[in-house]
Coordinates of C-alpha atoms and ligand atoms in Angstrom, one line a residue:
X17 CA -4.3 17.5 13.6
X18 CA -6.4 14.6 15.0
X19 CA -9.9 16.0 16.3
X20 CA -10.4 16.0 19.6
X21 CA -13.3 12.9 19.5
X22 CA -11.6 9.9 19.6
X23 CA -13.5 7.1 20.2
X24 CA -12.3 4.9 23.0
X25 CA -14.0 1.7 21.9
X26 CA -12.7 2.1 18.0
X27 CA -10.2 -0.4 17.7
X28 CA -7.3 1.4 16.4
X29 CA -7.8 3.8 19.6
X30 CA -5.2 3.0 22.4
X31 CA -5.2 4.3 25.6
X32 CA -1.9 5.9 27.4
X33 CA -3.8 5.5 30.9
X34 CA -1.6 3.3 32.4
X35 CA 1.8 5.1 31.1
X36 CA 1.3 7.9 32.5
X37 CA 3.0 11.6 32.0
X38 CA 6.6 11.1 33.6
X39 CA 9.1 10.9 31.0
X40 CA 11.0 7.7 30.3
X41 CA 8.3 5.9 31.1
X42 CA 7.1 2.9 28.4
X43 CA 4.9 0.5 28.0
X44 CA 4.6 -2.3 24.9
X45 CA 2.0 -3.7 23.3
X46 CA 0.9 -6.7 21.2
X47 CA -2.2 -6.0 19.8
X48 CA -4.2 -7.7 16.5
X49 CA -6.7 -4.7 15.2
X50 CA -8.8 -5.0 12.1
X51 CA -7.7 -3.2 8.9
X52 CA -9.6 0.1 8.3
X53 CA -11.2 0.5 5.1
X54 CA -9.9 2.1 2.0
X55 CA -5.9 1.3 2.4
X56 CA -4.5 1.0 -0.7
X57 CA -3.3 2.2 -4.3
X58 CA -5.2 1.3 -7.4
X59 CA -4.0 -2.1 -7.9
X60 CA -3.2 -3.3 -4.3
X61 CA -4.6 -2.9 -0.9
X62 CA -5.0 -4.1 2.6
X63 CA -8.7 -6.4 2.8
X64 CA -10.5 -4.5 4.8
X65 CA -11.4 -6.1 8.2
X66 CA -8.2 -8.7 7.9
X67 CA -6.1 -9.0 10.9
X68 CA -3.0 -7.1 11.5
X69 CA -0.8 -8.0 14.0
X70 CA 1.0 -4.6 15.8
X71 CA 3.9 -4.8 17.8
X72 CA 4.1 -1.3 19.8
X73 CA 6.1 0.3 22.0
X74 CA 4.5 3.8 24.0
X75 CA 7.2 6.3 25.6
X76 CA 6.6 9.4 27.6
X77 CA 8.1 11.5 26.5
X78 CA 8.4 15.7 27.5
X79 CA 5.8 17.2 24.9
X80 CA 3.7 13.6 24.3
X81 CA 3.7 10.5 23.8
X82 CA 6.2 8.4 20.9
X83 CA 4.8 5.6 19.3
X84 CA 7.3 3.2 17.6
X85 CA 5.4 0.5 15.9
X86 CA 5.6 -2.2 13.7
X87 CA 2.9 -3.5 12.2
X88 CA 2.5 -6.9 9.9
X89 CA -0.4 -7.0 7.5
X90 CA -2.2 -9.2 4.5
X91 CA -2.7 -7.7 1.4
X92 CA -4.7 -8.2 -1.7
X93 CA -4.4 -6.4 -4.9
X94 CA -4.0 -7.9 -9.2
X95 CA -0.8 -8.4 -11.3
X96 CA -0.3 -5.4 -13.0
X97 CA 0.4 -7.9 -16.4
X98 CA -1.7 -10.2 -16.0
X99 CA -4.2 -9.6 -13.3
X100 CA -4.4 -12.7 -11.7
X101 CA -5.3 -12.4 -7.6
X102 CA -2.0 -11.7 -6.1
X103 CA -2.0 -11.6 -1.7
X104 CA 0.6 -11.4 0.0
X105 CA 1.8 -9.3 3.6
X106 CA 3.8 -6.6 4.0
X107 CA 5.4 -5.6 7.2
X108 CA 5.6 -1.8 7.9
X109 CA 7.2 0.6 10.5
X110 CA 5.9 3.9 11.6
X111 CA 6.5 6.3 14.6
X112 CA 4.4 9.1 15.6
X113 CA 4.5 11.5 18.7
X114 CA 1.1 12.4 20.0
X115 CA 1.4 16.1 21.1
X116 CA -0.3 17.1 24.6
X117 CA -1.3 20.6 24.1
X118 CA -1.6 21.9 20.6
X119 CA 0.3 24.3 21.9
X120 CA 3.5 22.4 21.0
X121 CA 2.2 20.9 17.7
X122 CA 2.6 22.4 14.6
X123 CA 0.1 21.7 11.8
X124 CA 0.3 18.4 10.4
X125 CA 1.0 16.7 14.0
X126 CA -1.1 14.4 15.9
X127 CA -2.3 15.4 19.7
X128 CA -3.7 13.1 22.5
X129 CA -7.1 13.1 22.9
X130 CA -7.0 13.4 26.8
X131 CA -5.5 9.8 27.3
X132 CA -6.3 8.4 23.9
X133 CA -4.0 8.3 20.8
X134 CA -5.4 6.7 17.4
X135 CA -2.5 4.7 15.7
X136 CA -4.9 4.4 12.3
X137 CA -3.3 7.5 10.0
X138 CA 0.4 6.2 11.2
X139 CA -0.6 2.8 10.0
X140 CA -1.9 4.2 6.9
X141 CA 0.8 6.2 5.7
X142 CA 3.3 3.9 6.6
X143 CA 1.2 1.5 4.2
X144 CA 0.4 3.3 1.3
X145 CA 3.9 4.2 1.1
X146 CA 5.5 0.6 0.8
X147 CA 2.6 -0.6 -1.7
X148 CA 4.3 -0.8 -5.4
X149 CA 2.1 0.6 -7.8
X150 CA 2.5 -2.2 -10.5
X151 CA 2.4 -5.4 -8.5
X152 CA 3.3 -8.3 -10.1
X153 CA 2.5 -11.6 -9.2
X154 CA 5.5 -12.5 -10.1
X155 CA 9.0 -11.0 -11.1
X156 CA 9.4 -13.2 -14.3
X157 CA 5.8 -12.7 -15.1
X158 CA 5.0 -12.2 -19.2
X159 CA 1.8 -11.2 -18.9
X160 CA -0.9 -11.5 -21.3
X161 CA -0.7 -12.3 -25.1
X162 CA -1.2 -9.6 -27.1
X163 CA -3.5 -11.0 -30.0
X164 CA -5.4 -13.6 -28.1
X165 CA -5.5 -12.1 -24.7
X166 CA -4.2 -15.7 -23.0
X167 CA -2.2 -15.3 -19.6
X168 CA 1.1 -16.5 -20.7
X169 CA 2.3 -18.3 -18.0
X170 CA -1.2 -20.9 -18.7
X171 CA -0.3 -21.0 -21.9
X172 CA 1.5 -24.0 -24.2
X173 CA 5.3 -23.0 -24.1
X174 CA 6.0 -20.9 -27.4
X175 CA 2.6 -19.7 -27.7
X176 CA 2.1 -17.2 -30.7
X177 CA 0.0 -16.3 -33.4
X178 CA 0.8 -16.6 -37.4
X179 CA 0.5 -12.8 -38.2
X180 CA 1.2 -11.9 -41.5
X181 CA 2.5 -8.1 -40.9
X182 CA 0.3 -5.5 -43.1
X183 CA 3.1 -3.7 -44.6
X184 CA 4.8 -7.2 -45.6
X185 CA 1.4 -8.1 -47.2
X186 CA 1.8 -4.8 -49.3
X187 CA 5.3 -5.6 -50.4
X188 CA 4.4 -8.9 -51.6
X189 CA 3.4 -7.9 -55.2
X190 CA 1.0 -5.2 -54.8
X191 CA 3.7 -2.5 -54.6
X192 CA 5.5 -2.3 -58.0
X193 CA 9.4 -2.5 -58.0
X194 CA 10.3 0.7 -59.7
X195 CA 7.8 3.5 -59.2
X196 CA 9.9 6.5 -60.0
X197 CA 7.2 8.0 -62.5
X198 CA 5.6 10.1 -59.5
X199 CA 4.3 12.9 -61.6
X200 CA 0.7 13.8 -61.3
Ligands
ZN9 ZN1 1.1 -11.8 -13.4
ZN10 ZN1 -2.2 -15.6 -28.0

């Protein structure tokens, strides 16, 4: 459940002020808000600070307030095979109904905070769960070589290594054709 301390300058904090409490009432928004910090898996994440664009739509409804969002953001992250810089965007949508009395709520929902409503734990789950958790930077990417460490794709076309396999080495000479006399 969200604490009841929003902040009303924080910028993921909106304010239902102007929607009022009659059902069927809505009101959209277009807003651009700063990514939080800390969204992301591992290898891929949104750059904190970088602008994401929200398109949302508030709706009165009997027990709270329904937020249907989209929400269209950059992110920054390393090829899982190679680990070159990969960025790219992601577009992600989320819904959430803000509870007016805890009454109605159960555990895990979010309440109003008198008027306020903070979109930033929608945005974040809805996030997390599109991020893939080995990004490529690309589909037909061969990654790195295995003896040398090159990134393929920078590499001359064919690129390999003369490796003369251990267990061939052995078989050239050292082991003896016929070694049936195993007694000890
Ligand atoms: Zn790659
Ligand atoms: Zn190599």
């Amino acid at each position: 459940m969200t604490p009841h301390s929003l902040d009303p300058r924080a910028p993921w904090v909106v304010s239902t002020h102007d929607l009022g409490r009659r059902p069927g009432t809505m009101r959209r928004m277009h807003l651009t808000l700063p990514a939080p910090a800390d969204i992301g898996v591992d290898m891929i994440g949104v750059p904190r600070g970088a602008d994401v664009e929200l398109d949302i739509r508030l709706e009165a409804v009997m027990e709270g307030v329904l937020v249907t969002g989209t929400a269209q953001t950059p992110l920054r992250g390393e090829c899982a095979r190679c680990l070159e810089e990969i960025t790219s965007e992601t577009e992600v949508s989320f819904q959430e109904l803000f509870f007016y009395s805890a009454e109605d709520a159960a555990e895990d929902d979010s309440l109003l905070d008198g008027e306020l409503l903070d979109l930033e734990p929608a945005f974040r789950d809805a996030v997390v769960l599109t991020l893939p958790l080995s990004p490529v930077c690309s589909d037909d990417c061969s990654g790195l070589c295995s003896e040398c460490g090159i990134r393929l794709a920078d590499a001359e076309p064919g690129h390999g290594h003369e490796v003369i396999d251990a267990r061939w080495a052995k078989l050239q000479g050292l082991v003896p054709e016929h070694n049936n006399d195993q007694e000890s």
